[in-house]
Amino acid sequence: MTQPVTLSTAGSIAVIEINNPPVNALSQAVRQGLLDAVVQADADAAVTAIVILGAGRSFPAGADIKEFGQPMQDPHLPDVIDRIESCSKPVVAALHGTALGGGFEIALGSHYRIAVPSARVGLPEIHLGLIPGAGGTQRLPRLCGAAMALDIMFKGTPISAQDALAAGLIDRLAEGDLRQAALIYAAELQTPRRSREATSGLADKAAFEAALTDAEETARSRMRGQMAPLKIVQCLRACITQPFADGRLFERDCFFECLASEQSKGMIHAFFAQRASAKVPEASRAEPRPLNRLGVVGGGTMGAGITVAALNSGLPVTMIERDHDSLARGRANVEQVYDRLIAKGRMSEAQKSDIMARYQGSTQFADLSEADMVIEAVFERLDVKRAVFEQLDKVLKPDAVLASNTSYIDIDEISSVTNRRKHVLGLHFFSPANIMKLLEIVVPQSAADDVVATGFALAKILGKIPVRAGNSPGFIGNRILGKYGDCAAHMMEDGATPYEIDAAIVEFGYPMGLHAMYDLAGLDIGWDNRKAAQGKRNPVERYVEIADRICERGWFGQKTGRGFYLYPDGARIGAPDPEILALIEAERAKKSITARRFTAEEIMARYLAAMVNEACEVLREGVALKPSDIDVTFVHGYGFPRYRGGPMKFADSYGLARMLDDIRRYGQHDPIFWQASPLLVELVASGQTFNDLNKG
Ligand code: 3HC
Ligand code: NAI
């Protein structure tokens, strides 16, 4: 077996190489190996300096997340790093790939840092509900000050080697071979230089304090409900109030407190769920087809967003619209995204021109003859989509992949007009498609494995988070949304105001409430769907007409200045509307419903039970492959708080038996809506959790 850490020498320089693929995570074996190697090199009189580097694709990308949740074994990382820092000979960390979390903390504990230009460094612990726990909160601010340290820790996004160099976090960029450059650098160095003793970042005490105050405000507002941001602020405060050793111990206590929290468990679950969602049977059986040119049909909201996403990732795109005016609008929709960035100073005209050089517009389907994949994003009408598919079938090359961005329509019904059904799948992007990370990859029975694999490959190119969904109405997300949307409508008719419901949802951790989200998306979308479903609805099912009454008044949400909320003078945040409350009251009166009070707790218990119960049906029918795919869908497409892991993870911690009891209790009043899913019943009977299903 390969040793996870090896020690060798090059002349008088000791080289410690960490080799724990794929990302050199700092497992117990790596920590022990690193400690042993450092002690040995330090004690070796023939060694004048030490270089630490990572084998393979990266310097360590952090602690081994798989070890979290198990008893922490010696040696602990902070102690290993303290030992590195106390070395009597200069220690150089040589960085490539992503030096993250504990990996970057090793670099900060080393005396000098050299990096290849493509390296990135960062402290992403916040995305796992954690804080840097191996000295990062104490060493980083001492080097670069509180403002930058907080920025790195709060955003959790890695920074480039160039930015790190400019901030003094890296000493030198290595041109050419990193190992060679590190050896040359180490040979030049005479004495250790310890970050714990650095004072440059602490010199301007007033600026330090001001950064802490700002960060505290951000933690309480934008990062509301999360534990780690406030803990980070407290740790940084310790930098100016306590000696290094005490601050380090305080940081460790805070780290363990975060690690034990439900928030961290939720976020770690979300981390692994996201990676698991990209692994699907089809992609393991087949290689993706080449993806060098994309076609997009439709330049409206979604077509333009998808085009921007593809252009940004370097793909050339041909956009097809139905006539010249629509094409001009489609192009303008794309350009508008870049113009906004230019207005904010985040893009130059030259960068926009470079990107737009990859854009081609046309009204001729024949111009898609070279496309490797075409995504249709025209109106949500079967006849329109079929007509488009018929035309595409005639002009596309035989192995081109054809995708529809439909929200609800059966992919088979669309593709049945073609002679290439096995090349067709659904790619359900979320709006705005250039921003939202989720991509539901809808797999009809007839889709070939390599077509599905190509869908997942596209997700990777675009930086999207893919989830495999079966071809069933609303796929995973919209189908479940429909159910808890109905549940919210029932509560509204029974006595809760839309504002109380939204407040409960926001309090739970969503960025916005359901009704504010409806207003943002446009109430006419749901209304069109409801009108189309008229006559097909089960008459015994409860139907709430409040939203229809609102739409009949032409109140479609933000774009019309009012919906569930009022948006005076183009306001983005809505105000409660007394007329809506009166309208709701009138609807209740028609059905002789006496309004009752709902607590925020009851609102959320019902809302989440409706969500999870329908999710069970989605799983039972095989529309989603595993519970964690549903978690990924809701965290990345519907604003479910990531620190709760997703609805299925939440249900596990709430207790499935308790949720089933709730559903049965609600069912006493509305047995048609509240039918417990047989899957939920089965899990409770067998004492299993959704996590057990994830493990397979
Ligand atoms: N521990 C254990 N496994 C890890 C890991 C880690 N820190 N980071 C990545 N992996 C695993 C992934 O689960 C995945 O496994 P799989 O192939 O079985 O699914 C594999 O490594 C490759 O990861 P990705 O698919 O994510 O590969 P990418 O190339 O897309 O991304 C990365 C690489 C940028 C390093 C990304 O994996 C990442 O962001 N990792 C997490 C980094 C992190 O959060 N570090 C901080 C950890 S907490 C910490 O260090 C605490 C300390 O302060 C004490
Ligand atoms: P939109 O109305 O903004 O754009 C549709 C575009 O298609 C228009 O520009 C229209 O000119 C063009 N078009 C119509 N017929 C055409 C034809 N025959 N050939 C070429 N172009 C044609 O609609 P939007 O919102 O972009 O929706 C498009 C699709 O994406 C729909 O299927 C919708 O359900 C789906 N979708 C929409 C989401 C949203 O939030 N808007 C989210 C996810 C999916």
Short mmCIF file of N, CA and C in Angstrom, two decimals, residues 591-643:
data_model
loop_
_atom_site.label_atom_id
_atom_site.label_comp_id
_atom_site.label_asym_id
_atom_site.label_seq_id
_atom_site.Cartn_x
_atom_site.Cartn_y
_atom_site.Cartn_z
N LYS A 591 -67.28 29.50 1.59
CA LYS A 591 -67.26 28.08 1.97
C LYS A 591 -67.65 27.88 3.44
N SER A 592 -68.12 28.97 4.06
CA SER A 592 -68.52 28.94 5.49
C SER A 592 -67.38 28.43 6.38
N ILE A 593 -66.18 28.88 6.08
CA ILE A 593 -65.04 28.49 6.91
C ILE A 593 -64.80 29.57 7.95
N THR A 594 -64.72 29.18 9.22
CA THR A 594 -64.38 30.14 10.26
C THR A 594 -62.86 30.09 10.44
N ALA A 595 -62.24 31.23 10.27
CA ALA A 595 -60.77 31.26 10.34
C ALA A 595 -60.29 30.83 11.72
N ARG A 596 -59.23 30.01 11.73
CA ARG A 596 -58.61 29.68 13.02
C ARG A 596 -57.14 30.09 12.98
N ARG A 597 -56.53 30.13 14.16
CA ARG A 597 -55.15 30.57 14.23
C ARG A 597 -54.19 29.41 13.99
N PHE A 598 -53.11 29.71 13.31
CA PHE A 598 -52.04 28.73 13.11
C PHE A 598 -50.76 29.30 13.74
N THR A 599 -50.10 28.50 14.52
CA THR A 599 -48.78 28.95 15.01
C THR A 599 -47.76 28.71 13.89
N ALA A 600 -46.62 29.40 14.00
CA ALA A 600 -45.56 29.20 13.01
C ALA A 600 -45.12 27.73 13.02
N GLU A 601 -45.15 27.15 14.22
CA GLU A 601 -44.71 25.75 14.34
C GLU A 601 -45.65 24.82 13.56
N GLU A 602 -46.97 25.07 13.70
CA GLU A 602 -47.92 24.21 12.99
C GLU A 602 -47.81 24.43 11.47
N ILE A 603 -47.64 25.69 11.09
CA ILE A 603 -47.51 25.96 9.65
C ILE A 603 -46.36 25.15 9.07
N MET A 604 -45.21 25.18 9.74
CA MET A 604 -44.05 24.48 9.19
C MET A 604 -44.21 22.96 9.27
N ALA A 605 -44.84 22.49 10.36
CA ALA A 605 -45.02 21.04 10.48
C ALA A 605 -45.88 20.53 9.32
N ARG A 606 -46.93 21.25 8.99
CA ARG A 606 -47.80 20.82 7.89
C ARG A 606 -47.10 20.96 6.53
N TYR A 607 -46.45 22.10 6.35
CA TYR A 607 -45.77 22.40 5.09
C TYR A 607 -44.72 21.33 4.77
N LEU A 608 -43.94 20.99 5.79
CA LEU A 608 -42.85 20.02 5.58
C LEU A 608 -43.39 18.60 5.47
N ALA A 609 -44.45 18.32 6.19
CA ALA A 609 -45.04 16.97 6.10
C ALA A 609 -45.60 16.75 4.70
N ALA A 610 -46.24 17.79 4.14
CA ALA A 610 -46.78 17.66 2.77
C ALA A 610 -45.63 17.44 1.79
N MET A 611 -44.54 18.16 2.01
CA MET A 611 -43.36 18.07 1.14
C MET A 611 -42.77 16.65 1.20
N VAL A 612 -42.54 16.18 2.41
CA VAL A 612 -41.86 14.89 2.59
C VAL A 612 -42.76 13.73 2.16
N ASN A 613 -44.06 13.85 2.44
CA ASN A 613 -44.97 12.77 2.07
C ASN A 613 -45.01 12.61 0.54
N GLU A 614 -45.07 13.72 -0.17
CA GLU A 614 -45.07 13.64 -1.64
C GLU A 614 -43.70 13.16 -2.14
N ALA A 615 -42.65 13.59 -1.46
CA ALA A 615 -41.31 13.13 -1.83
C ALA A 615 -41.23 11.61 -1.73
N CYS A 616 -41.91 11.04 -0.73
CA CYS A 616 -41.92 9.58 -0.60
C CYS A 616 -42.57 8.94 -1.82
N GLU A 617 -43.62 9.57 -2.31
CA GLU A 617 -44.28 9.02 -3.50
C GLU A 617 -43.36 9.12 -4.72
N VAL A 618 -42.65 10.23 -4.79
CA VAL A 618 -41.70 10.43 -5.89
C VAL A 618 -40.61 9.33 -5.85
N LEU A 619 -40.21 8.98 -4.65
CA LEU A 619 -39.22 7.91 -4.50
C LEU A 619 -39.82 6.56 -4.82
N ARG A 620 -41.02 6.34 -4.33
CA ARG A 620 -41.68 5.04 -4.52
C ARG A 620 -41.88 4.76 -6.00
N GLU A 621 -42.16 5.84 -6.75
CA GLU A 621 -42.39 5.67 -8.19
C GLU A 621 -41.09 5.66 -8.98
N GLY A 622 -39.99 5.84 -8.30
CA GLY A 622 -38.69 5.82 -9.00
C GLY A 622 -38.40 7.11 -9.76
N VAL A 623 -39.19 8.16 -9.50
CA VAL A 623 -38.94 9.44 -10.19
C VAL A 623 -37.64 10.06 -9.66
N ALA A 624 -37.40 9.87 -8.37
CA ALA A 624 -36.07 10.20 -7.81
C ALA A 624 -35.43 8.89 -7.40
N LEU A 625 -34.10 8.80 -7.57
CA LEU A 625 -33.43 7.53 -7.28
C LEU A 625 -33.17 7.34 -5.79
N LYS A 626 -32.93 8.46 -5.08
CA LYS A 626 -32.62 8.32 -3.66
C LYS A 626 -33.04 9.58 -2.91
N PRO A 627 -33.27 9.46 -1.61
CA PRO A 627 -33.73 10.64 -0.85
C PRO A 627 -32.77 11.83 -0.96
N SER A 628 -31.48 11.54 -1.00
CA SER A 628 -30.54 12.68 -1.02
C SER A 628 -30.67 13.48 -2.31
N ASP A 629 -31.17 12.85 -3.40
CA ASP A 629 -31.40 13.62 -4.64
C ASP A 629 -32.52 14.65 -4.43
N ILE A 630 -33.47 14.29 -3.60
CA ILE A 630 -34.56 15.24 -3.31
C ILE A 630 -34.01 16.39 -2.46
N ASP A 631 -33.13 16.05 -1.54
CA ASP A 631 -32.49 17.10 -0.74
C ASP A 631 -31.74 18.08 -1.64
N VAL A 632 -30.98 17.54 -2.58
CA VAL A 632 -30.20 18.40 -3.49
C VAL A 632 -31.15 19.29 -4.30
N THR A 633 -32.23 18.70 -4.77
CA THR A 633 -33.20 19.46 -5.57
C THR A 633 -33.73 20.66 -4.78
N PHE A 634 -34.11 20.41 -3.53
CA PHE A 634 -34.74 21.50 -2.78
C PHE A 634 -33.75 22.53 -2.25
N VAL A 635 -32.56 22.07 -1.93
CA VAL A 635 -31.55 23.03 -1.46
C VAL A 635 -31.10 23.94 -2.61
N HIS A 636 -30.91 23.35 -3.79
CA HIS A 636 -30.34 24.15 -4.89
C HIS A 636 -31.36 24.73 -5.85
N GLY A 637 -32.62 24.29 -5.77
CA GLY A 637 -33.61 24.82 -6.69
C GLY A 637 -34.75 25.58 -6.02
N TYR A 638 -34.95 25.33 -4.73
CA TYR A 638 -36.16 25.89 -4.09
C TYR A 638 -35.87 26.63 -2.78
N GLY A 639 -34.63 26.88 -2.50
CA GLY A 639 -34.28 27.72 -1.34
C GLY A 639 -34.37 27.04 0.01
N PHE A 640 -34.50 25.71 0.04
CA PHE A 640 -34.52 25.02 1.34
C PHE A 640 -33.19 25.31 2.04
N PRO A 641 -33.24 25.70 3.34
CA PRO A 641 -31.96 26.08 3.98
C PRO A 641 -30.95 24.94 3.95
N ARG A 642 -29.81 25.24 3.38
CA ARG A 642 -28.77 24.21 3.22
C ARG A 642 -28.33 23.68 4.58
N TYR A 643 -28.37 24.56 5.59
CA TYR A 643 -27.88 24.09 6.90
C TYR A 643 -28.84 23.10 7.55
#
